[in-house]
């Protein structure tokens, strides 16, 4: 199974019902890094309007969404988002007291771009809300993860990544 | 099984993982009508902050959420909400061209309080967004339904129900 098929299968195996159109338009975000299996994120956006947003996300085992923050834009606070773990396990890192040791493995050679080390572990049914403009990154446990995101509107183009090589939205 | 146990079992059977705290604090909304089995709604609120809200809702077979709208408040538009059917079937009615015949049975004797008849049928994986201040009501099909709601903030106290006897929030 190739990468895209494996991701699709995980959405199918999640117990969540998706339409064929949704499954055909999964966003396989590679952050322009070309190493999807280590740094990548897979999304189905249910709704994104000028007031709120909701998505379902799949991470393969050990896959990492790189560190970023959601700055203020158009005179409004940055995006606030709630992550709710549905399947598997996710390790979320945010600003705050750093752990002496974290459970995740930072992608090799990328240590400079993963600067926050305050760890939140989410099992299925657990959730955490990330306040606007707080740096964060997250990595799935060894079984991968399915995570719901509820948030204020998403505008990927305004996200600021710690790794300056990342472009979330290609122009 | 009594009503509350049946509702809880349906949340448990949904395939969605909830915490014990969430299952212990299900909101069995009876709209102060005292006929929960016909007019009622059962909710677990994941998150409700000043920017967005997300909930999971259970309806028993044929159970109906009475007609209401979300008016502007504090100088802001009323609540906008997206319903996504997860299990079962839900019939949603909104303002617009009325159907000659609808699939739902309006609760007996309550016809005056169900005035909108534009029908949207939602199967699992299908969703619909209700714009602010639009009158709406919904009823589960014969197998009941599990429905996710993504929305702008919820403020039940400001909801306006067509039935003047309804109080959503008791003081």
Tab-separated table of C-alpha atoms in Angstrom:
chain	number	residue	atom	x	y	z
A	1	UNK	CA	0.000	0.000	0.000
A	2	UNK	CA	1.421	3.388	-0.821
A	3	UNK	CA	1.290	6.360	1.500
A	4	UNK	CA	-1.975	7.793	0.183
A	5	UNK	CA	-3.715	4.421	0.276
A	6	UNK	CA	-2.570	3.808	3.839
A	7	UNK	CA	-3.889	7.182	4.970
A	8	UNK	CA	-7.201	6.617	3.225
A	9	UNK	CA	-7.491	3.181	4.826
A	10	UNK	CA	-6.993	4.735	8.245
A	11	UNK	CA	-9.809	7.198	7.632
A	12	UNK	CA	-11.959	4.250	6.506
A	13	UNK	CA	-10.990	2.190	9.577
A	14	UNK	CA	-11.723	5.028	11.993
A	15	UNK	CA	-15.391	4.132	12.342
A	16	UNK	CA	-16.233	7.629	11.089
A	17	UNK	CA	-18.350	7.804	7.952
A	18	UNK	CA	-16.962	9.968	5.155
A	19	UNK	CA	-18.380	10.667	1.727
A	20	UNK	CA	-16.575	9.458	-1.388
A	21	UNK	CA	-15.880	13.092	-2.244
A	22	UNK	CA	-14.189	13.643	1.108
A	23	UNK	CA	-12.061	10.517	0.735
A	24	UNK	CA	-11.104	11.582	-2.779
A	25	UNK	CA	-9.917	14.987	-1.603
A	26	UNK	CA	-7.844	14.188	1.479
A	27	UNK	CA	-5.238	16.901	2.049
A	28	UNK	CA	-1.883	15.108	2.332
A	29	UNK	CA	0.071	18.042	3.745
A	30	UNK	CA	3.812	17.631	3.332
A	31	UNK	CA	4.717	21.206	4.325
A	32	UNK	CA	6.903	21.309	1.198
A	33	UNK	CA	9.474	19.156	3.014
A	34	UNK	CA	9.104	16.052	0.824
A	35	UNK	CA	9.309	13.596	3.704
A	36	UNK	CA	5.637	12.909	4.332
A	37	UNK	CA	6.128	9.788	6.445
A	38	UNK	CA	8.061	11.690	9.107
A	39	UNK	CA	6.739	15.251	8.816
A	40	UNK	CA	3.259	15.351	7.422
A	41	UNK	CA	-0.421	15.586	8.295
A	42	UNK	CA	-3.536	14.239	6.594
A	43	UNK	CA	-6.803	16.119	6.771
A	44	UNK	CA	-10.426	16.016	5.836
A	45	UNK	CA	-12.031	19.417	6.359
A	46	UNK	CA	-15.704	19.163	7.235
A	47	UNK	CA	-16.388	22.867	7.351
A	48	UNK	CA	-14.333	26.043	7.331
A	49	UNK	CA	-16.269	29.294	7.283
A	50	UNK	CA	-15.651	32.792	8.628
A	51	UNK	CA	-16.732	31.778	12.137
A	52	UNK	CA	-15.593	28.213	12.833
A	53	UNK	CA	-13.830	25.204	11.406
A	54	UNK	CA	-13.946	21.437	11.966
A	55	UNK	CA	-11.622	18.763	10.589
A	56	UNK	CA	-10.641	15.151	10.993
A	57	UNK	CA	-6.910	14.404	10.946
A	58	UNK	CA	-4.937	11.192	10.538
A	59	UNK	CA	-1.314	10.703	11.570
A	60	UNK	CA	0.592	7.546	10.687
A	61	UNK	CA	2.662	5.908	13.447
A	62	UNK	CA	5.269	8.402	14.615
A	63	UNK	CA	4.273	10.974	12.009
A	64	UNK	CA	4.788	14.557	13.126
A	65	UNK	CA	3.051	17.839	12.403
A	66	UNK	CA	5.868	20.408	12.511
A	67	UNK	CA	5.974	23.208	15.094
A	68	UNK	CA	3.964	26.297	14.215
A	69	UNK	CA	1.721	28.979	15.633
A	70	UNK	CA	-1.365	30.869	14.510
A	71	UNK	CA	-0.667	34.616	14.769
A	72	UNK	CA	-3.257	37.412	14.904
A	73	UNK	CA	-4.620	38.368	11.513
A	74	UNK	CA	-6.883	41.115	10.173
A	75	UNK	CA	-7.042	42.655	13.629
A	76	UNK	CA	-8.347	39.431	15.166
A	77	UNK	CA	-6.750	36.984	17.529
A	78	UNK	CA	-5.034	34.021	15.937
A	79	UNK	CA	-6.710	30.681	15.559
A	80	UNK	CA	-7.718	28.852	18.728
A	81	UNK	CA	-8.079	25.091	18.302
A	82	UNK	CA	-9.246	22.100	20.278
A	83	UNK	CA	-7.694	18.716	19.520
A	84	UNK	CA	-9.705	15.662	20.524
A	85	UNK	CA	-8.048	12.280	20.176
A	86	UNK	CA	-10.389	9.664	18.655
A	87	UNK	CA	-8.071	6.711	18.092
A	88	UNK	CA	-4.492	5.843	18.926
A	89	UNK	CA	-2.414	8.238	20.936
A	90	UNK	CA	-1.099	11.711	20.267
A	91	UNK	CA	1.692	13.583	21.994
A	92	UNK	CA	1.153	17.308	21.829
A	93	UNK	CA	3.828	19.878	22.682
A	94	UNK	CA	3.098	23.483	23.578
A	95	UNK	CA	4.852	26.423	25.200
A	96	UNK	CA	5.366	26.002	28.939
A	97	UNK	CA	7.610	24.127	31.295
A	98	UNK	CA	9.776	21.747	29.276
A	99	UNK	CA	9.895	18.060	30.161
A	100	UNK	CA	13.266	16.576	31.038
A	101	UNK	CA	12.502	13.837	28.531
A	102	UNK	CA	9.665	13.670	26.016
A	103	UNK	CA	7.952	10.602	24.616
A	104	UNK	CA	8.265	11.657	20.981
A	105	UNK	CA	11.277	11.384	18.748
A	106	UNK	CA	12.051	14.669	17.078
A	107	UNK	CA	12.628	14.079	13.350
A	108	UNK	CA	16.326	13.538	12.809
A	109	UNK	CA	18.344	16.646	12.141
A	110	UNK	CA	15.313	18.878	12.778
A	111	UNK	CA	15.940	19.621	16.452
A	112	UNK	CA	16.280	23.383	15.879
A	113	UNK	CA	12.733	23.521	14.579
A	114	UNK	CA	11.093	21.774	17.549
A	115	UNK	CA	11.577	24.228	20.392
A	116	UNK	CA	8.613	23.696	22.729
A	117	UNK	CA	8.679	20.664	25.026
A	118	UNK	CA	5.725	20.930	27.362
A	119	UNK	CA	4.055	17.577	26.738
A	120	UNK	CA	0.361	16.711	26.736
A	121	UNK	CA	-0.547	13.089	26.105
A	122	UNK	CA	-3.971	12.478	24.591
A	123	UNK	CA	-5.685	9.117	24.593
A	124	UNK	CA	-9.030	8.533	22.854
A	125	UNK	CA	-11.704	10.748	24.407
A	126	UNK	CA	-9.186	13.254	25.728
A	127	UNK	CA	-8.829	16.744	24.339
A	128	UNK	CA	-6.790	19.915	24.733
A	129	UNK	CA	-7.326	23.499	23.589
A	130	UNK	CA	-4.372	25.443	22.166
A	131	UNK	CA	-4.635	29.181	22.656
A	132	UNK	CA	-3.882	31.590	19.780
A	133	UNK	CA	-0.271	32.243	18.828
A	134	UNK	CA	1.098	29.468	21.088
A	135	UNK	CA	3.787	27.413	19.398
A	136	UNK	CA	2.833	23.748	19.122
A	137	UNK	CA	3.671	20.498	17.367
A	138	UNK	CA	2.386	16.977	17.701
A	139	UNK	CA	3.326	13.400	16.946
A	140	UNK	CA	1.314	10.188	16.851
A	141	UNK	CA	2.234	7.209	19.018
A	142	UNK	CA	3.318	3.929	17.512
A	143	UNK	CA	-0.214	2.993	16.409
A	144	UNK	CA	-0.906	6.271	14.646
A	145	UNK	CA	-3.813	8.529	15.588
A	146	UNK	CA	-7.125	9.958	14.497
A	147	UNK	CA	-7.741	13.440	15.882
A	148	UNK	CA	-10.692	15.811	15.536
A	149	UNK	CA	-10.001	19.511	15.429
A	150	UNK	CA	-12.616	22.100	16.401
A	151	UNK	CA	-11.460	25.676	15.955
A	152	UNK	CA	-11.969	29.256	14.923
A	153	UNK	CA	-11.518	29.692	11.147
A	154	UNK	CA	-8.493	28.064	9.499
A	155	UNK	CA	-6.249	30.080	7.253
A	156	UNK	CA	-3.252	27.873	6.567
A	157	UNK	CA	-1.514	30.665	4.658
A	158	UNK	CA	-1.049	32.717	7.834
A	159	UNK	CA	0.506	29.921	9.938
A	160	UNK	CA	4.055	30.634	11.054
A	161	UNK	CA	6.326	27.575	11.148
A	162	UNK	CA	9.529	27.439	13.158
A	163	UNK	CA	11.268	25.770	10.205
A	164	UNK	CA	11.730	28.607	7.684
A	165	UNK	CA	11.827	26.105	4.831
A	166	UNK	CA	8.197	25.188	5.345
A	167	UNK	CA	5.485	26.449	3.085
A	168	UNK	CA	2.096	25.125	4.135
A	169	UNK	CA	0.338	26.644	1.192
A	170	UNK	CA	2.131	26.682	-2.130
A	171	UNK	CA	1.327	29.599	-4.370
B	1	UNK	CA	-33.759	0.440	30.485
B	2	UNK	CA	-34.964	3.876	31.428
B	3	UNK	CA	-34.662	6.915	29.188
B	4	UNK	CA	-31.340	8.119	30.547
B	5	UNK	CA	-29.796	4.660	30.348
B	6	UNK	CA	-30.962	4.223	26.768
B	7	UNK	CA	-29.455	7.552	25.740
B	8	UNK	CA	-26.194	6.756	27.458
B	9	UNK	CA	-26.079	3.361	25.748
B	10	UNK	CA	-26.504	5.032	22.382
B	11	UNK	CA	-23.551	7.315	23.082
B	12	UNK	CA	-21.556	4.218	24.095
B	13	UNK	CA	-22.641	2.319	20.967
B	14	UNK	CA	-21.748	5.194	18.634
B	15	UNK	CA	-18.119	4.110	18.279
B	16	UNK	CA	-17.086	7.505	19.628
B	17	UNK	CA	-14.975	7.448	22.775
B	18	UNK	CA	-16.250	9.600	25.638
B	19	UNK	CA	-14.793	10.116	29.086
B	20	UNK	CA	-16.664	8.896	32.147
B	21	UNK	CA	-17.151	12.540	33.142
B	22	UNK	CA	-18.805	13.297	29.800
B	23	UNK	CA	-21.111	10.287	30.069
B	24	UNK	CA	-22.008	11.278	33.618
B	25	UNK	CA	-23.006	14.783	32.569
B	26	UNK	CA	-25.114	14.212	29.454
B	27	UNK	CA	-27.561	17.076	28.980
B	28	UNK	CA	-31.016	15.499	28.641
B	29	UNK	CA	-32.792	18.585	27.324
B	30	UNK	CA	-36.568	18.379	27.722
B	31	UNK	CA	-37.246	22.022	26.842
B	32	UNK	CA	-39.429	22.146	29.986
B	33	UNK	CA	-42.125	20.207	28.093
B	34	UNK	CA	-41.918	17.014	30.173
B	35	UNK	CA	-42.258	14.677	27.225
B	36	UNK	CA	-38.633	13.804	26.567
B	37	UNK	CA	-39.314	10.778	24.365
B	38	UNK	CA	-41.133	12.886	21.772
B	39	UNK	CA	-39.618	16.349	22.173
B	40	UNK	CA	-36.119	16.211	23.561
B	41	UNK	CA	-32.425	16.251	22.694
B	42	UNK	CA	-29.408	14.669	24.348
B	43	UNK	CA	-26.050	16.377	24.240
B	44	UNK	CA	-22.432	16.028	25.170
B	45	UNK	CA	-20.636	19.352	24.752
B	46	UNK	CA	-16.965	18.920	23.862
B	47	UNK	CA	-16.075	22.584	23.878
B	48	UNK	CA	-17.948	25.876	23.998
B	49	UNK	CA	-15.841	29.007	24.153
B	50	UNK	CA	-16.252	32.575	22.925
B	51	UNK	CA	-15.218	31.607	19.379
B	52	UNK	CA	-16.559	28.141	18.577
B	53	UNK	CA	-18.498	25.197	19.898
B	54	UNK	CA	-18.590	21.452	19.222
B	55	UNK	CA	-21.080	18.863	20.498
B	56	UNK	CA	-22.254	15.325	19.973
B	57	UNK	CA	-26.027	14.781	19.986
B	58	UNK	CA	-28.186	11.682	20.300
B	59	UNK	CA	-31.819	11.441	19.256
B	60	UNK	CA	-33.908	8.373	20.036
B	61	UNK	CA	-36.060	6.955	17.226
B	62	UNK	CA	-38.521	9.626	16.145
B	63	UNK	CA	-37.376	12.040	18.839
B	64	UNK	CA	-37.674	15.686	17.839
B	65	UNK	CA	-35.769	18.844	18.670
B	66	UNK	CA	-38.440	21.578	18.645
B	67	UNK	CA	-38.379	24.460	16.163
B	68	UNK	CA	-36.193	27.394	17.151
B	69	UNK	CA	-33.785	29.997	15.825
B	70	UNK	CA	-30.615	31.667	17.008
B	71	UNK	CA	-31.100	35.448	16.880
B	72	UNK	CA	-28.350	38.103	16.831
B	73	UNK	CA	-26.934	38.874	20.261
B	74	UNK	CA	-24.542	41.438	21.667
B	75	UNK	CA	-24.295	43.086	18.266
B	76	UNK	CA	-23.172	39.841	16.627
B	77	UNK	CA	-24.890	37.557	14.186
B	78	UNK	CA	-26.776	34.648	15.687
B	79	UNK	CA	-25.290	31.207	15.937
B	80	UNK	CA	-24.387	29.432	12.710
B	81	UNK	CA	-24.246	25.657	13.007
B	82	UNK	CA	-23.247	22.658	10.929
B	83	UNK	CA	-24.981	19.332	11.576
B	84	UNK	CA	-23.145	16.220	10.476
B	85	UNK	CA	-24.996	12.926	10.707
B	86	UNK	CA	-22.813	10.134	12.131
B	87	UNK	CA	-25.289	7.289	12.607
B	88	UNK	CA	-28.921	6.658	11.749
B	89	UNK	CA	-30.858	9.230	9.817
B	90	UNK	CA	-31.977	12.752	10.604
B	91	UNK	CA	-34.647	14.846	8.944
B	92	UNK	CA	-33.892	18.525	9.234
B	93	UNK	CA	-36.402	21.273	8.469
B	94	UNK	CA	-35.480	24.847	7.690
B	95	UNK	CA	-37.060	27.941	6.171
B	96	UNK	CA	-37.591	27.672	2.436
B	97	UNK	CA	-39.933	26.006	0.004
B	98	UNK	CA	-42.232	23.702	1.954
B	99	UNK	CA	-42.561	20.052	0.951
B	100	UNK	CA	-46.018	18.801	0.024
B	101	UNK	CA	-45.429	15.928	2.445
B	102	UNK	CA	-42.607	15.517	4.937
B	103	UNK	CA	-41.068	12.306	6.227
B	104	UNK	CA	-41.323	13.264	9.909
B	105	UNK	CA	-44.340	13.069	12.146
B	106	UNK	CA	-44.926	16.347	13.908
B	107	UNK	CA	-45.546	15.668	17.615
B	108	UNK	CA	-49.291	15.311	18.147
B	109	UNK	CA	-51.101	18.514	18.906
B	110	UNK	CA	-47.958	20.594	18.344
B	111	UNK	CA	-48.534	21.488	14.693
B	112	UNK	CA	-48.653	25.242	15.404
B	113	UNK	CA	-45.109	25.135	16.704
B	114	UNK	CA	-43.573	23.408	13.665
B	115	UNK	CA	-43.918	25.973	10.902
B	116	UNK	CA	-40.968	25.341	8.549
B	117	UNK	CA	-41.206	22.399	6.160
B	118	UNK	CA	-38.238	22.588	3.826
B	119	UNK	CA	-36.768	19.119	4.335
B	120	UNK	CA	-33.129	18.035	4.308
B	121	UNK	CA	-32.435	14.345	4.806
B	122	UNK	CA	-29.052	13.506	6.308
B	123	UNK	CA	-27.525	10.046	6.195
B	124	UNK	CA	-24.227	9.211	7.896
B	125	UNK	CA	-21.426	11.319	6.422
B	126	UNK	CA	-23.795	14.017	5.188
B	127	UNK	CA	-23.958	17.469	6.689
B	128	UNK	CA	-25.809	20.773	6.422
B	129	UNK	CA	-25.075	24.279	7.675
B	130	UNK	CA	-27.911	26.329	9.154
B	131	UNK	CA	-27.446	30.068	8.793
B	132	UNK	CA	-28.055	32.413	11.750
B	133	UNK	CA	-31.624	33.239	12.730
B	134	UNK	CA	-33.138	30.633	10.375
B	135	UNK	CA	-35.956	28.670	12.013
B	136	UNK	CA	-35.201	24.954	12.161
B	137	UNK	CA	-36.220	21.696	13.812
B	138	UNK	CA	-35.139	18.122	13.358
B	139	UNK	CA	-36.284	14.580	13.990
B	140	UNK	CA	-34.472	11.261	13.966
B	141	UNK	CA	-35.554	8.414	11.710
B	142	UNK	CA	-36.816	5.138	13.103
B	143	UNK	CA	-33.357	3.964	14.169
B	144	UNK	CA	-32.468	7.134	16.035
B	145	UNK	CA	-29.459	9.263	15.169
B	146	UNK	CA	-26.069	10.471	16.311
B	147	UNK	CA	-25.246	13.950	15.041
B	148	UNK	CA	-22.168	16.133	15.455
B	149	UNK	CA	-22.642	19.874	15.691
B	150	UNK	CA	-19.884	22.337	14.809
B	151	UNK	CA	-20.836	25.963	15.371
B	152	UNK	CA	-20.127	29.467	16.516
B	153	UNK	CA	-20.545	29.794	20.318
B	154	UNK	CA	-23.659	28.279	21.902
B	155	UNK	CA	-25.805	30.350	24.223
B	156	UNK	CA	-28.922	28.302	24.836
B	157	UNK	CA	-30.488	31.127	26.847
B	158	UNK	CA	-30.844	33.299	23.740
B	159	UNK	CA	-32.533	30.672	21.548
B	160	UNK	CA	-36.047	31.610	20.455
B	161	UNK	CA	-38.485	28.708	20.256
B	162	UNK	CA	-41.695	28.818	18.247
B	163	UNK	CA	-43.531	27.159	21.135
B	164	UNK	CA	-43.819	29.920	23.757
B	165	UNK	CA	-44.062	27.328	26.534
B	166	UNK	CA	-40.490	26.225	25.975
B	167	UNK	CA	-37.726	27.274	28.262
B	168	UNK	CA	-34.396	25.786	27.173
B	169	UNK	CA	-32.562	27.100	30.182
B	170	UNK	CA	-34.334	27.088	33.504
B	171	UNK	CA	-33.375	29.873	35.863
